[in-house]
PDB file of C-alpha atoms in Angstrom:
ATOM      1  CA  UNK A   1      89.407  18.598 -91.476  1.00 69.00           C
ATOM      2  CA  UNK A   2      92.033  18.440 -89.689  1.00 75.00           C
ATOM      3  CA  UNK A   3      95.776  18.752 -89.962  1.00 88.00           C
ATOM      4  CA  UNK A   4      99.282  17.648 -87.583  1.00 93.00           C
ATOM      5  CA  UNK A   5     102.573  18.509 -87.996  1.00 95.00           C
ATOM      6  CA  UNK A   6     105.819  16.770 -85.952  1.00 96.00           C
ATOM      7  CA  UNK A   7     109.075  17.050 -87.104  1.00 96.00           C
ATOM      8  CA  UNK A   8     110.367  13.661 -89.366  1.00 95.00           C
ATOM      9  CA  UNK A   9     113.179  13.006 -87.786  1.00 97.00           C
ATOM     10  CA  UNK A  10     115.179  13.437 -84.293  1.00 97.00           C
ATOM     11  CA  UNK A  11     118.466  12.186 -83.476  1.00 97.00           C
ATOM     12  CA  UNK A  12     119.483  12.055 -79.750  1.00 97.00           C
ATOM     13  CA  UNK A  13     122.204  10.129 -77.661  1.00 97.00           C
ATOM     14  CA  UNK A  14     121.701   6.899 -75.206  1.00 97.00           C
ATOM     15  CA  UNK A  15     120.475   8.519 -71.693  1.00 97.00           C
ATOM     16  CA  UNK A  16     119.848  12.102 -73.039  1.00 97.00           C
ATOM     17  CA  UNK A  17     116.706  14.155 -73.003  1.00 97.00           C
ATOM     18  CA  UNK A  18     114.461  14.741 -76.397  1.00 98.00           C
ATOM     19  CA  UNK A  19     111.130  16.319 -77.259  1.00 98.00           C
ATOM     20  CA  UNK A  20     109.080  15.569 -80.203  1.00 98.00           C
ATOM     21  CA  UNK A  21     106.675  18.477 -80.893  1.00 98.00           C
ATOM     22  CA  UNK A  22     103.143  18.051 -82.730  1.00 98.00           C
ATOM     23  CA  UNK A  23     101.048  21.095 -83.496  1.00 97.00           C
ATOM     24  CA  UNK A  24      97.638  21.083 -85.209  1.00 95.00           C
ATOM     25  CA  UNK A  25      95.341  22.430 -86.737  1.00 92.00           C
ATOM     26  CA  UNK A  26      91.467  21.422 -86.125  1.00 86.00           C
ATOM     27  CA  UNK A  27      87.902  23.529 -86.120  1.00 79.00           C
ATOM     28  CA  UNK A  28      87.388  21.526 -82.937  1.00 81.00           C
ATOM     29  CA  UNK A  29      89.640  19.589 -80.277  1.00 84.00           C
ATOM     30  CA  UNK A  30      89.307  17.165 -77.831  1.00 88.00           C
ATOM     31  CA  UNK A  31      92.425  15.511 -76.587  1.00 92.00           C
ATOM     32  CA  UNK A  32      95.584  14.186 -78.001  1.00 95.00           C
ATOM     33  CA  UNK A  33      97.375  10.603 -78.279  1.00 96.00           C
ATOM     34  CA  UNK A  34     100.906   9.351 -78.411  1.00 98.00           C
ATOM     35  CA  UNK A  35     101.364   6.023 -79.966  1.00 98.00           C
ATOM     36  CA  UNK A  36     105.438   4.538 -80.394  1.00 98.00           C
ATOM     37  CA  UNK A  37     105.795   1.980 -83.041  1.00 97.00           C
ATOM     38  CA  UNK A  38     109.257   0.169 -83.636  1.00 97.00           C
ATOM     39  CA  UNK A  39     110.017  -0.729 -86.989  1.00 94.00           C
ATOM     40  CA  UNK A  40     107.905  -3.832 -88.241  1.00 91.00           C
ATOM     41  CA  UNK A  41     105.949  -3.529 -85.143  1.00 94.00           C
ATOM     42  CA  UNK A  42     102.099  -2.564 -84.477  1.00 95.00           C
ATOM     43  CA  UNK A  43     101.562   0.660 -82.968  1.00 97.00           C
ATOM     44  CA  UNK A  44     101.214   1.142 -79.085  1.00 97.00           C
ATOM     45  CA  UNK A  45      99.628   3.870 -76.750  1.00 96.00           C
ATOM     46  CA  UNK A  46     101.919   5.821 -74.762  1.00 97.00           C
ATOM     47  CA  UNK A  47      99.527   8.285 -73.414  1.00 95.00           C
ATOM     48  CA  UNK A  48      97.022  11.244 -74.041  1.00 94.00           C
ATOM     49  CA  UNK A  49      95.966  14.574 -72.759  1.00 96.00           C
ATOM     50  CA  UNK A  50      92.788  16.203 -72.723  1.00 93.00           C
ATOM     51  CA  UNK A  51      93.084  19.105 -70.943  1.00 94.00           C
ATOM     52  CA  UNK A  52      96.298  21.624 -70.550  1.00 97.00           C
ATOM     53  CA  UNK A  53      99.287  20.470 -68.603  1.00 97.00           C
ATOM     54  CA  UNK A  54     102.163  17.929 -68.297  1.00 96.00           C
ATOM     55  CA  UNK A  55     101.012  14.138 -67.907  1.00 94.00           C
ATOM     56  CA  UNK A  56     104.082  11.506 -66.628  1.00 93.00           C
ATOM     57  CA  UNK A  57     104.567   7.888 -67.224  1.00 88.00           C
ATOM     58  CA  UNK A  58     108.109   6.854 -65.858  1.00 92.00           C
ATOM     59  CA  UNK A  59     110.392   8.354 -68.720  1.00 96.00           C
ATOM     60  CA  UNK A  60     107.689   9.410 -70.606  1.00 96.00           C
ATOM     61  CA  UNK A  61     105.814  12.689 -70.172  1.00 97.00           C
ATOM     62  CA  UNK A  62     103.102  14.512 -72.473  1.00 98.00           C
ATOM     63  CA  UNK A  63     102.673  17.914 -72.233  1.00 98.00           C
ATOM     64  CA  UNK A  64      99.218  20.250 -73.985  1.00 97.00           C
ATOM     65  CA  UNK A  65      98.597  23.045 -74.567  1.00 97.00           C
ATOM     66  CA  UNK A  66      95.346  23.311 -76.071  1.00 95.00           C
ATOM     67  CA  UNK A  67      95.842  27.291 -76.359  1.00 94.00           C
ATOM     68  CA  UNK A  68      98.781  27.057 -78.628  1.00 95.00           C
ATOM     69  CA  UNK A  69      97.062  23.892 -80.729  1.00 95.00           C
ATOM     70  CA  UNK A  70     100.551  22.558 -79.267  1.00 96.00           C
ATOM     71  CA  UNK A  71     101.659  19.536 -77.419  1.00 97.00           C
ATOM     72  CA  UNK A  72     105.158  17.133 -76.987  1.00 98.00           C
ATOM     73  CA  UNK A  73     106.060  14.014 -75.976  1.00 98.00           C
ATOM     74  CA  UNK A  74     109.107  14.035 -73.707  1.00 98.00           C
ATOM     75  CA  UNK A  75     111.680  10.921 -73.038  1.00 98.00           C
ATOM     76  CA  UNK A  76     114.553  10.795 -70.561  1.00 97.00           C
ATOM     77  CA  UNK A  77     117.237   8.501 -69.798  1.00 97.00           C
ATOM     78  CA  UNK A  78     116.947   8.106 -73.428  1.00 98.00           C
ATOM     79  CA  UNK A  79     117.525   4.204 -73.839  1.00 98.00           C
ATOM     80  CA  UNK A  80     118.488   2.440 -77.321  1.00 97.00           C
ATOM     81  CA  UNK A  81     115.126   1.053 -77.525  1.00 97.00           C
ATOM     82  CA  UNK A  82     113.428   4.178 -77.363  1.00 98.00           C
ATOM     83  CA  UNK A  83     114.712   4.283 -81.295  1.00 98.00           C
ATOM     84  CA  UNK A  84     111.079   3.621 -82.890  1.00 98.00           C
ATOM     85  CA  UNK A  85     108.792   6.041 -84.700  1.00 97.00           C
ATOM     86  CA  UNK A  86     105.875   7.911 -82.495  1.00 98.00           C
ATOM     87  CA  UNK A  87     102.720   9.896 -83.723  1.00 97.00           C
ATOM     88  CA  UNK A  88     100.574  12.277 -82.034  1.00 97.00           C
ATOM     89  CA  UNK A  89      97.330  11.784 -83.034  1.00 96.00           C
ATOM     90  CA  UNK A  90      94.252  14.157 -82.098  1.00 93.00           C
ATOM     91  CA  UNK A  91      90.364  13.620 -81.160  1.00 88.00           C
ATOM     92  CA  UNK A  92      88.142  16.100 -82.715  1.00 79.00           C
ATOM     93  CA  UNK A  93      84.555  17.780 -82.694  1.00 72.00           C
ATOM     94  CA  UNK A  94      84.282  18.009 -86.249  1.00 63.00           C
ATOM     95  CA  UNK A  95      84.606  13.820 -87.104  1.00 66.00           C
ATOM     96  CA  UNK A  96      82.267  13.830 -83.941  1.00 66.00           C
ATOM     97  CA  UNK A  97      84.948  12.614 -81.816  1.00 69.00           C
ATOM     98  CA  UNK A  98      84.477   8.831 -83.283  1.00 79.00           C
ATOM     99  CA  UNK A  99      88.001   8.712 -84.332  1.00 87.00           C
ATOM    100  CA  UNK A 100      92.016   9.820 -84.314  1.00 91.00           C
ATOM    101  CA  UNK A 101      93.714  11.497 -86.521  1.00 92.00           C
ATOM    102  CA  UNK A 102      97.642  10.572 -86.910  1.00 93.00           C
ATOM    103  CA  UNK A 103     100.138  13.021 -88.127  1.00 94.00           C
ATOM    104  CA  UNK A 104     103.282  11.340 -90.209  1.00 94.00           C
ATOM    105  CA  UNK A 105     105.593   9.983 -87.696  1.00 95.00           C
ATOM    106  CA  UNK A 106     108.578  11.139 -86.106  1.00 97.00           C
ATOM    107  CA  UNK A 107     111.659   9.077 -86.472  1.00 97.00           C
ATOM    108  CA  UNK A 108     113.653   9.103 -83.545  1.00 98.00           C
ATOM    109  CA  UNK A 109     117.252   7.231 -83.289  1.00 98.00           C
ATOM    110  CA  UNK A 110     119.372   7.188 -80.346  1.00 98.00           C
ATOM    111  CA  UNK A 111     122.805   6.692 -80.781  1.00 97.00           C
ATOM    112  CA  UNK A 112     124.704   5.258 -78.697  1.00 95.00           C
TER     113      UNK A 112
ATOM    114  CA  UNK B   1      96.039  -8.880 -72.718  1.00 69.00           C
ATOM    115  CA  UNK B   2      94.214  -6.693 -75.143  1.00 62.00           C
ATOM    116  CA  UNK B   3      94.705  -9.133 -78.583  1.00 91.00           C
ATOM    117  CA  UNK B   4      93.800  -8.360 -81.705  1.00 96.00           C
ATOM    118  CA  UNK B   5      94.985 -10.789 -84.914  1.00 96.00           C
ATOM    119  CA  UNK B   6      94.847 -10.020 -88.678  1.00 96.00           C
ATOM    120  CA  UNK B   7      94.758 -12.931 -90.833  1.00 91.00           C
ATOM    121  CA  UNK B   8      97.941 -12.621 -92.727  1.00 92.00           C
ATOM    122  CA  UNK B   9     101.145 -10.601 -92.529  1.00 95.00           C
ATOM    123  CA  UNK B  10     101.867 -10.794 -96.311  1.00 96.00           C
ATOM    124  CA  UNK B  11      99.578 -10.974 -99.328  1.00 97.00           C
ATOM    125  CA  UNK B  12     100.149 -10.541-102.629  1.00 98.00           C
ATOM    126  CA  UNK B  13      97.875  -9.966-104.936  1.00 97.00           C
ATOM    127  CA  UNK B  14      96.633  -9.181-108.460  1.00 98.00           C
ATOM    128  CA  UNK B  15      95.353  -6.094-109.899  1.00 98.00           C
ATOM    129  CA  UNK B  16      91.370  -6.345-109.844  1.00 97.00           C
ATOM    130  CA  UNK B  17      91.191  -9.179-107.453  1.00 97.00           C
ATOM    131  CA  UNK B  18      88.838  -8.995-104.786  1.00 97.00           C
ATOM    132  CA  UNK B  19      90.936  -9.289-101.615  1.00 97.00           C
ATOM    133  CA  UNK B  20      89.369  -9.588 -98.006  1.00 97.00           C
ATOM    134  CA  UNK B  21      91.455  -8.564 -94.942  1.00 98.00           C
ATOM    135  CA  UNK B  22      90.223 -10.042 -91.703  1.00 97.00           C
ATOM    136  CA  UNK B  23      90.621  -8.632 -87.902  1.00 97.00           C
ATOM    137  CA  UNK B  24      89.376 -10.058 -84.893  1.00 98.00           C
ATOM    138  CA  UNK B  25      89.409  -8.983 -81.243  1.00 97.00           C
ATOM    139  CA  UNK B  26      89.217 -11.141 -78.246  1.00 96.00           C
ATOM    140  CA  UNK B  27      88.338  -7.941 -75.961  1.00 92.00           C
ATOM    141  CA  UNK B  28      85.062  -7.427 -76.429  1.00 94.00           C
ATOM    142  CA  UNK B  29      85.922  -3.888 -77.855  1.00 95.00           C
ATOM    143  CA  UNK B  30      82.722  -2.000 -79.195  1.00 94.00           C
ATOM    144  CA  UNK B  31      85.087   0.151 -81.678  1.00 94.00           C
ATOM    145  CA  UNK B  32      86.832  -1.407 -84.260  1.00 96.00           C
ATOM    146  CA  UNK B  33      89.016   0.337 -87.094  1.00 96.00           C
ATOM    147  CA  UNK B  34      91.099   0.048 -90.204  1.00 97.00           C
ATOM    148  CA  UNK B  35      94.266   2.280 -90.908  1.00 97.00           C
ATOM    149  CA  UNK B  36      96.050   1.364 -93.626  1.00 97.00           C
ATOM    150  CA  UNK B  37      99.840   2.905 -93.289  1.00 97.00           C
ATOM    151  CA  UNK B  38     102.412   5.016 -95.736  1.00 94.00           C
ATOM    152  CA  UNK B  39     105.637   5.980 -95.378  1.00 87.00           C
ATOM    153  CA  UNK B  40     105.459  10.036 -94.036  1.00 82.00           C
ATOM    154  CA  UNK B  41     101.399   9.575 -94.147  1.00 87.00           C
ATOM    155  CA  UNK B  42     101.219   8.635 -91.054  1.00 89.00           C
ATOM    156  CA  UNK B  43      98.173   6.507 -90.267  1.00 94.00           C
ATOM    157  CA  UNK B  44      94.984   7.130 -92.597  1.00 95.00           C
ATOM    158  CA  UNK B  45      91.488   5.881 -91.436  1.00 94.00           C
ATOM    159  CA  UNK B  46      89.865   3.824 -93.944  1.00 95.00           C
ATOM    160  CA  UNK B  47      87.025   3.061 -92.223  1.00 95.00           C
ATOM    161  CA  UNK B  48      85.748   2.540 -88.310  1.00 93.00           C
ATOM    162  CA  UNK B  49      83.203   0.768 -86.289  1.00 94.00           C
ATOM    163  CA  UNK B  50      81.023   1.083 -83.491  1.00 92.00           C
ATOM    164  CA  UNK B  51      78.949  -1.701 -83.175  1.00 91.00           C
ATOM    165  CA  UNK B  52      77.676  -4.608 -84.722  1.00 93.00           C
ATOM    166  CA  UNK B  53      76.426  -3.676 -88.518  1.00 89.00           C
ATOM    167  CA  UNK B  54      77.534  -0.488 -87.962  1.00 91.00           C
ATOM    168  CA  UNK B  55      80.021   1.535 -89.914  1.00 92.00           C
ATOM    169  CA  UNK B  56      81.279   5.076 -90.341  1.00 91.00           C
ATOM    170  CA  UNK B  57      83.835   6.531 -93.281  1.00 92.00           C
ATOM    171  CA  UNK B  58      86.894   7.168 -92.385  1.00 91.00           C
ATOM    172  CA  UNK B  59      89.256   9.824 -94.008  1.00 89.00           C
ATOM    173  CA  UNK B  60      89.685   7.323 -97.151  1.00 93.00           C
ATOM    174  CA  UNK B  61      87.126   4.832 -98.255  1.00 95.00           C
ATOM    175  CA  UNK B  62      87.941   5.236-101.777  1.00 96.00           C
ATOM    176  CA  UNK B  63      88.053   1.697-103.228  1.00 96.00           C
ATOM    177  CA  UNK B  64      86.700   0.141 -99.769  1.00 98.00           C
ATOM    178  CA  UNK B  65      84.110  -1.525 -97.825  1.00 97.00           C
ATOM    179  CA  UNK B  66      84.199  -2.897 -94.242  1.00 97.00           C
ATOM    180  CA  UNK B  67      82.050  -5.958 -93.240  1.00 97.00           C
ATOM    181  CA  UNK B  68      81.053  -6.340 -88.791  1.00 97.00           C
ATOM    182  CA  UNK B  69      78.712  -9.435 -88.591  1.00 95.00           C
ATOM    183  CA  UNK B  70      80.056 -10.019 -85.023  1.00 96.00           C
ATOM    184  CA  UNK B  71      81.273  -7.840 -82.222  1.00 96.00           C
ATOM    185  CA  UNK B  72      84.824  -9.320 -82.252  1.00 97.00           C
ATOM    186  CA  UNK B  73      85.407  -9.476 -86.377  1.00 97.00           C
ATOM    187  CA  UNK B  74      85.455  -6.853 -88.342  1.00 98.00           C
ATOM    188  CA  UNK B  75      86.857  -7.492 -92.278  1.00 97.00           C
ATOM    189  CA  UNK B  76      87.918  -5.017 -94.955  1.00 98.00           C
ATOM    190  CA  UNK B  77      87.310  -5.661 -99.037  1.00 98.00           C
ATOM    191  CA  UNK B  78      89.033  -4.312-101.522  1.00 97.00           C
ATOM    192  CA  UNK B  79      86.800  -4.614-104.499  1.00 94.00           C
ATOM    193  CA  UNK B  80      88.895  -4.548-107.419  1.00 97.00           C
ATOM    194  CA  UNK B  81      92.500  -4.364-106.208  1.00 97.00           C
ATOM    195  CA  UNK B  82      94.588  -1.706-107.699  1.00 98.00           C
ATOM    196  CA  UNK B  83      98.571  -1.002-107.417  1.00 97.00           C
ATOM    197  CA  UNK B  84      97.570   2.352-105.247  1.00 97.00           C
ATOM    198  CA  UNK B  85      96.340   0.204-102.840  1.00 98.00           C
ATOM    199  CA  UNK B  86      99.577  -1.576-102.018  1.00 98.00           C
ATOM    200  CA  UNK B  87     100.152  -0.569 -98.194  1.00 97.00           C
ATOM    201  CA  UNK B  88     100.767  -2.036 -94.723  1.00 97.00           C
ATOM    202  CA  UNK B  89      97.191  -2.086 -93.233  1.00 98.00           C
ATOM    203  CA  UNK B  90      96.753  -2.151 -89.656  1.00 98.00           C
ATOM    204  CA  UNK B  91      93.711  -3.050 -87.906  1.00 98.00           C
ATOM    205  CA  UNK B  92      92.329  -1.647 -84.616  1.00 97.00           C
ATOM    206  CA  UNK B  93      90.438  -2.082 -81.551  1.00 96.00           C
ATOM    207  CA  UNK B  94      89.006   0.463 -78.560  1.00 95.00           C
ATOM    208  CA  UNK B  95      86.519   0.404 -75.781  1.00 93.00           C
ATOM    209  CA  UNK B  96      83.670   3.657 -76.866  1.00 90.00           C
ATOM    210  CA  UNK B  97      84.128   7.180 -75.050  1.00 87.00           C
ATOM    211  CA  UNK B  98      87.408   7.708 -74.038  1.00 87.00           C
ATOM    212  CA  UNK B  99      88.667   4.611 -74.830  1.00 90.00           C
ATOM    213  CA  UNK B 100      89.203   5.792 -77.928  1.00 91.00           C
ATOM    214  CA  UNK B 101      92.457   7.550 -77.172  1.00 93.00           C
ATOM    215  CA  UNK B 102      93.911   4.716 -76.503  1.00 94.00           C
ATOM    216  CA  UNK B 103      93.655   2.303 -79.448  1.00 96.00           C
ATOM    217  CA  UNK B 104      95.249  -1.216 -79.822  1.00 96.00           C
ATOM    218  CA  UNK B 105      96.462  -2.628 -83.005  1.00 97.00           C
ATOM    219  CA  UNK B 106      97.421  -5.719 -84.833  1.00 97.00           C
ATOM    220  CA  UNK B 107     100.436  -6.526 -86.584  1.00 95.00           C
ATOM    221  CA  UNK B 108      99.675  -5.042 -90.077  1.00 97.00           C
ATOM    222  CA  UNK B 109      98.963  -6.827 -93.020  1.00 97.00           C
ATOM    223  CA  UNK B 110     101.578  -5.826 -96.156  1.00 97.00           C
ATOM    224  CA  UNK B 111      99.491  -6.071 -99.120  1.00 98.00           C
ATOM    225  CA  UNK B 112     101.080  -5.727-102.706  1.00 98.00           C
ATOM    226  CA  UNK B 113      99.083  -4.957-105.722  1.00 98.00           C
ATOM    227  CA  UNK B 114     100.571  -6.404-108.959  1.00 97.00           C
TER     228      UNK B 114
END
């Protein structure tokens, strides 16, 4: 099976930098998802990487590195909104690649 | 807009009850999936879909089944409700291939056992 590991909590301040690490553990890889969900909200795609490398979406980057079974998910200009939960959540060979598996949630809350 | 609805945002109900939790997609999404949602769990896959009659076990389909008559509905039935089984449950929807990084989701249904 599989197995993903991000820290459950990060505190940062309004318009600072943070990085929320995921490593994991799989017989098999293909890519990895971030998904943000704010509290009492659905969850919603931020981005994925397949192969090694950083991967920008306006304050939002990804980085892999598929090497290191490592990857983060990077957010500047850190706004209050940004306080929500976010999961990585990894593609594998070994469920045939027909679904995601999410690791428990980071926590992040910027303060003001 | 990728939409997809669940049927109810709160549901209570009683231990052994048969309860059916409906999804439906207006994007013509071949995958379909249902999560269901723990604190510090994370999202666990129940059970997924890839087409039409089709169905694949997830990473927990204890105490499940999963009904797609139509592309755009796919339900889940909890046979015999149990208190274990209270849980947000989230529903799911993705184009095949790739798509399937990039999932979108309903807004939960809370379901207590009693």
């Amino acid at each position: 099976g599989q197995s993903l590991e991000q820290p459950s909590e990060v505190t940062a301040v309004e318009g600072a930098i943070v990085q929320i690490n995921c490593t994991y553990q799989t017989s098999g890889f293909y890519g990895l998802s971030w998904y943000q969900q704010h509290d009492g909200g659905a969850p919603t795609f931020l981005s994925y990487n397949a192969l090694d490398g950083l991967e920008e979406t306006g304050r939002f980057s990804s980085f892999l590195s598929r090497s290191d079974s490592y990857g983060y998910l990077l957010l500047q200009e850190l706004q209050m909104k940004d306080s929500a939960s976010y999961f990585c959540a990894v593609r594998a060979v070994n469920n045939a690649g027909n679904m995601l598996t999410f690791g428990g949630g980071t926590r992040l809350m910027v303060k003001p | 807009d990728v939409k997809v609805t669940q049927s109810s945002r709160y549901l209570v109900k009683r231990t052994g009850e048969k309860v059916f939790l409906e999804c439906v997609q207006d994007m013509d999404h071949e995958n379909m999936f249902w999560y269901r949602q723990d604190p510090g769990l994370g999202l666990r896959l129940i059970y997924f879909s890839y087409d039409v009659k089709m169905k694949e076990k997830g990473d927990i389909p204890e105490g499940y089944s999963v009904s797609r008559e139509k592309k755009e509905r796919f339900s889940l039935i909890l046979e015999s409700a149990s208190t274990n089984q209270t849980s947000m449950y989230l529903c799911a929807s993705s184009l095949p291939g790739t798509g399937i990084y990039e999932q979108y989701f309903g807004p939960g249904t809370r379901l207590t056992v009693t």
